[in-house]
Amino acid sequence: MSPSALPYRPHNHDACVAQALTEARTICQQHNARLTPTRERVLELIWQSHKPLGAYDVLAVLAADGHNAAPPTVYRALDFLQQHGLVHRIASLNAFVGCTHTDKNHHGLFLICRCCGNVLELTAPGVSDAVQSAAADEAFQPDNMTIEVSGTCPGCKSDTAHD
């Protein structure tokens, strides 16, 4: 795997996926929400990559797994996962990534590598506070805030430096 195919921060990816699924089960249990096998599999597929997955990407893998899922099933699963704070929608890509901060009420701030497609979710309260303050200065009440920053990750930056 080339450096550009790796996530921004090296880690044990299998443990990362397992932890996300464990957190999802706990959150759903706390909210009396049903994490069906299809919802859990959709979440697992999203976590298996640091690249955002679209609904039809998920559907293709489910079909390859032998699931007889239709697009509405996948969209309902993604809506459920999003409502419970388990995934984020990356609007610019019309795709989804796993939420790395399920234990916190937060705004989405994402670094998106335009070369390899990896996404890193950041925690940057100062950025969120600055946007909230600027909105308040305009008497605007935000309902939702997601910030997507595209650029080049360290792996791709070093790859292009060697070309």
CSV table of C-alpha atoms in Angstrom, one decimal:
chain,number,residue,atom,x,y,z
A,1,MET,CA,0.0,0.0,0.0
A,2,SER,CA,1.5,3.4,-1.0
A,3,PRO,CA,1.7,6.1,1.7
A,4,SER,CA,-1.1,8.0,-0.1
A,5,ALA,CA,-3.5,5.0,0.4
A,6,LEU,CA,-2.9,5.0,4.2
A,7,PRO,CA,-5.0,7.0,6.6
A,8,TYR,CA,-3.5,10.3,7.8
A,9,ARG,CA,-2.7,8.8,11.2
A,10,PRO,CA,-1.4,5.3,11.2
A,11,HIS,CA,-3.3,2.9,13.5
A,12,ASN,CA,-4.6,-0.7,13.9
A,13,HIS,CA,-7.4,-0.5,11.3
A,14,ASP,CA,-9.1,-3.8,12.4
A,15,ALA,CA,-9.2,-2.4,16.0
A,16,CYS,CA,-10.5,0.9,14.6
A,17,VAL,CA,-13.4,-0.9,12.8
A,18,ALA,CA,-14.2,-3.1,15.8
A,19,GLN,CA,-14.2,-0.1,18.2
A,20,ALA,CA,-16.6,1.8,15.9
A,21,LEU,CA,-19.0,-1.2,15.8
A,22,THR,CA,-18.8,-1.6,19.6
A,23,GLU,CA,-19.6,2.1,20.1
A,24,ALA,CA,-22.5,1.9,17.6
A,25,ARG,CA,-24.0,-1.0,19.5
A,26,THR,CA,-23.7,0.9,22.8
A,27,ILE,CA,-25.1,4.1,21.4
A,28,CYS,CA,-28.1,2.3,19.9
A,29,GLN,CA,-28.7,0.4,23.1
A,30,GLN,CA,-28.7,3.6,25.1
A,31,HIS,CA,-31.2,5.2,22.7
A,32,ASN,CA,-33.4,2.1,22.3
A,33,ALA,CA,-32.6,2.1,18.6
A,34,ARG,CA,-32.3,-1.1,16.6
A,35,LEU,CA,-29.0,-1.7,15.0
A,36,THR,CA,-30.2,-4.2,12.4
A,37,PRO,CA,-27.7,-6.5,10.7
A,38,THR,CA,-28.0,-4.5,7.5
A,39,ARG,CA,-27.4,-1.2,9.4
A,40,GLU,CA,-24.4,-2.7,11.2
A,41,ARG,CA,-23.0,-4.1,7.9
A,42,VAL,CA,-23.4,-0.6,6.2
A,43,LEU,CA,-21.5,1.0,9.1
A,44,GLU,CA,-18.8,-1.7,8.9
A,45,LEU,CA,-18.4,-1.1,5.2
A,46,ILE,CA,-18.0,2.7,5.7
A,47,TRP,CA,-15.4,2.1,8.4
A,48,GLN,CA,-13.4,-0.3,6.3
A,49,SER,CA,-12.1,2.6,4.3
A,50,HIS,CA,-10.9,6.1,5.2
A,51,LYS,CA,-12.3,7.1,1.8
A,52,PRO,CA,-15.9,8.2,1.8
A,53,LEU,CA,-18.4,5.8,0.4
A,54,GLY,CA,-21.5,6.7,-1.6
A,55,ALA,CA,-24.8,4.8,-1.2
A,56,TYR,CA,-24.3,2.9,-4.5
A,57,ASP,CA,-20.7,1.9,-3.4
A,58,VAL,CA,-22.3,0.4,-0.3
A,59,LEU,CA,-25.0,-1.2,-2.3
A,60,ALA,CA,-22.5,-2.9,-4.7
A,61,VAL,CA,-20.6,-4.5,-1.8
A,62,LEU,CA,-23.8,-5.6,-0.1
A,63,ALA,CA,-24.9,-7.2,-3.4
A,64,ALA,CA,-21.5,-8.9,-3.7
A,65,ASP,CA,-22.0,-10.2,-0.1
A,66,GLY,CA,-25.3,-11.8,-1.3
A,67,HIS,CA,-27.6,-9.3,0.3
A,68,ASN,CA,-30.7,-8.5,-1.6
A,69,ALA,CA,-30.7,-4.8,-0.7
A,70,ALA,CA,-32.2,-2.1,-2.8
A,71,PRO,CA,-31.2,1.6,-2.8
A,72,PRO,CA,-33.9,2.6,-0.4
A,73,THR,CA,-32.6,0.1,2.1
A,74,VAL,CA,-29.1,1.5,2.0
A,75,TYR,CA,-30.4,5.1,2.2
A,76,ARG,CA,-32.6,4.2,5.2
A,77,ALA,CA,-29.6,2.6,6.9
A,78,LEU,CA,-27.4,5.6,6.2
A,79,ASP,CA,-30.1,8.0,7.5
A,80,PHE,CA,-30.3,5.9,10.7
A,81,LEU,CA,-26.6,5.9,11.1
A,82,GLN,CA,-26.4,9.7,10.5
A,83,GLN,CA,-29.3,10.4,12.9
A,84,HIS,CA,-27.4,8.5,15.7
A,85,GLY,CA,-24.1,10.3,15.1
A,86,LEU,CA,-22.4,7.3,13.7
A,87,VAL,CA,-21.6,8.6,10.3
A,88,HIS,CA,-21.2,12.0,8.6
A,89,ARG,CA,-22.2,12.9,5.1
A,90,ILE,CA,-19.5,14.6,3.1
A,91,ALA,CA,-21.8,16.8,0.9
A,92,SER,CA,-19.1,17.7,-1.6
A,93,LEU,CA,-18.6,14.1,-2.4
A,94,ASN,CA,-22.2,12.9,-1.8
A,95,ALA,CA,-20.6,10.1,0.4
A,96,PHE,CA,-20.3,9.0,4.0
A,97,VAL,CA,-17.5,8.5,6.5
A,98,GLY,CA,-17.6,7.0,10.0
A,99,CYS,CA,-17.7,9.5,12.9
A,100,THR,CA,-14.6,9.4,15.0
A,101,HIS,CA,-16.1,11.4,17.9
A,102,THR,CA,-19.4,9.6,18.7
A,103,ASP,CA,-19.0,10.4,22.4
A,104,LYS,CA,-19.1,14.2,21.7
A,105,ASN,CA,-21.8,16.5,20.4
A,106,HIS,CA,-19.8,18.3,17.7
A,107,HIS,CA,-19.7,19.9,14.3
A,108,GLY,CA,-18.1,18.1,11.4
A,109,LEU,CA,-14.8,19.4,10.3
A,110,PHE,CA,-13.1,17.4,7.6
A,111,LEU,CA,-9.8,17.4,5.7
A,112,ILE,CA,-10.3,15.7,2.3
A,113,CYS,CA,-7.3,14.8,0.2
A,114,ARG,CA,-8.1,15.5,-3.4
A,115,CYS,CA,-5.4,13.1,-4.5
A,116,CYS,CA,-6.1,9.8,-2.6
A,117,GLY,CA,-9.6,10.6,-1.3
A,118,ASN,CA,-8.8,9.9,2.3
A,119,VAL,CA,-10.8,11.9,4.9
A,120,LEU,CA,-9.7,13.0,8.3
A,121,GLU,CA,-12.3,14.2,10.8
A,122,LEU,CA,-10.9,16.9,13.1
A,123,THR,CA,-11.8,18.2,16.5
A,124,ALA,CA,-11.3,22.0,16.4
A,125,PRO,CA,-13.6,23.8,18.8
A,126,GLY,CA,-11.9,27.1,18.0
A,127,VAL,CA,-13.1,26.8,14.4
A,128,SER,CA,-16.6,25.9,15.4
A,129,ASP,CA,-16.7,28.7,17.9
A,130,ALA,CA,-15.5,31.3,15.4
A,131,VAL,CA,-18.2,30.2,12.9
A,132,GLN,CA,-20.9,30.3,15.6
A,133,SER,CA,-19.7,33.8,16.7
A,134,ALA,CA,-19.7,35.1,13.1
A,135,ALA,CA,-23.2,33.7,12.6
A,136,ALA,CA,-24.4,35.3,15.9
A,137,ASP,CA,-23.0,38.6,14.7
A,138,GLU,CA,-25.4,38.4,11.7
A,139,ALA,CA,-28.3,37.3,14.0
A,140,PHE,CA,-28.1,33.9,12.2
A,141,GLN,CA,-28.9,30.7,14.1
A,142,PRO,CA,-27.1,27.7,12.4
A,143,ASP,CA,-28.9,24.4,12.6
A,144,ASN,CA,-26.0,22.4,11.3
A,145,MET,CA,-22.4,23.1,10.6
A,146,THR,CA,-20.1,21.0,8.5
A,147,ILE,CA,-16.8,22.3,7.1
A,148,GLU,CA,-15.0,20.4,4.3
A,149,VAL,CA,-11.5,21.4,3.5
A,150,SER,CA,-9.9,19.9,0.4
A,151,GLY,CA,-6.2,19.7,-0.2
A,152,THR,CA,-3.3,17.3,-0.2
A,153,CYS,CA,-2.5,14.9,2.7
A,154,PRO,CA,1.0,14.3,3.9
A,155,GLY,CA,1.3,11.0,2.1
A,156,CYS,CA,0.3,12.4,-1.3
A,157,LYS,CA,2.4,15.6,-0.7
A,158,SER,CA,5.5,13.4,-0.2
A,159,ASP,CA,4.5,11.2,-3.2
A,160,THR,CA,4.4,14.3,-5.5
A,161,ALA,CA,7.7,15.6,-4.0
A,162,HIS,CA,9.4,12.4,-5.3
A,163,ASP,CA,7.9,12.6,-8.8
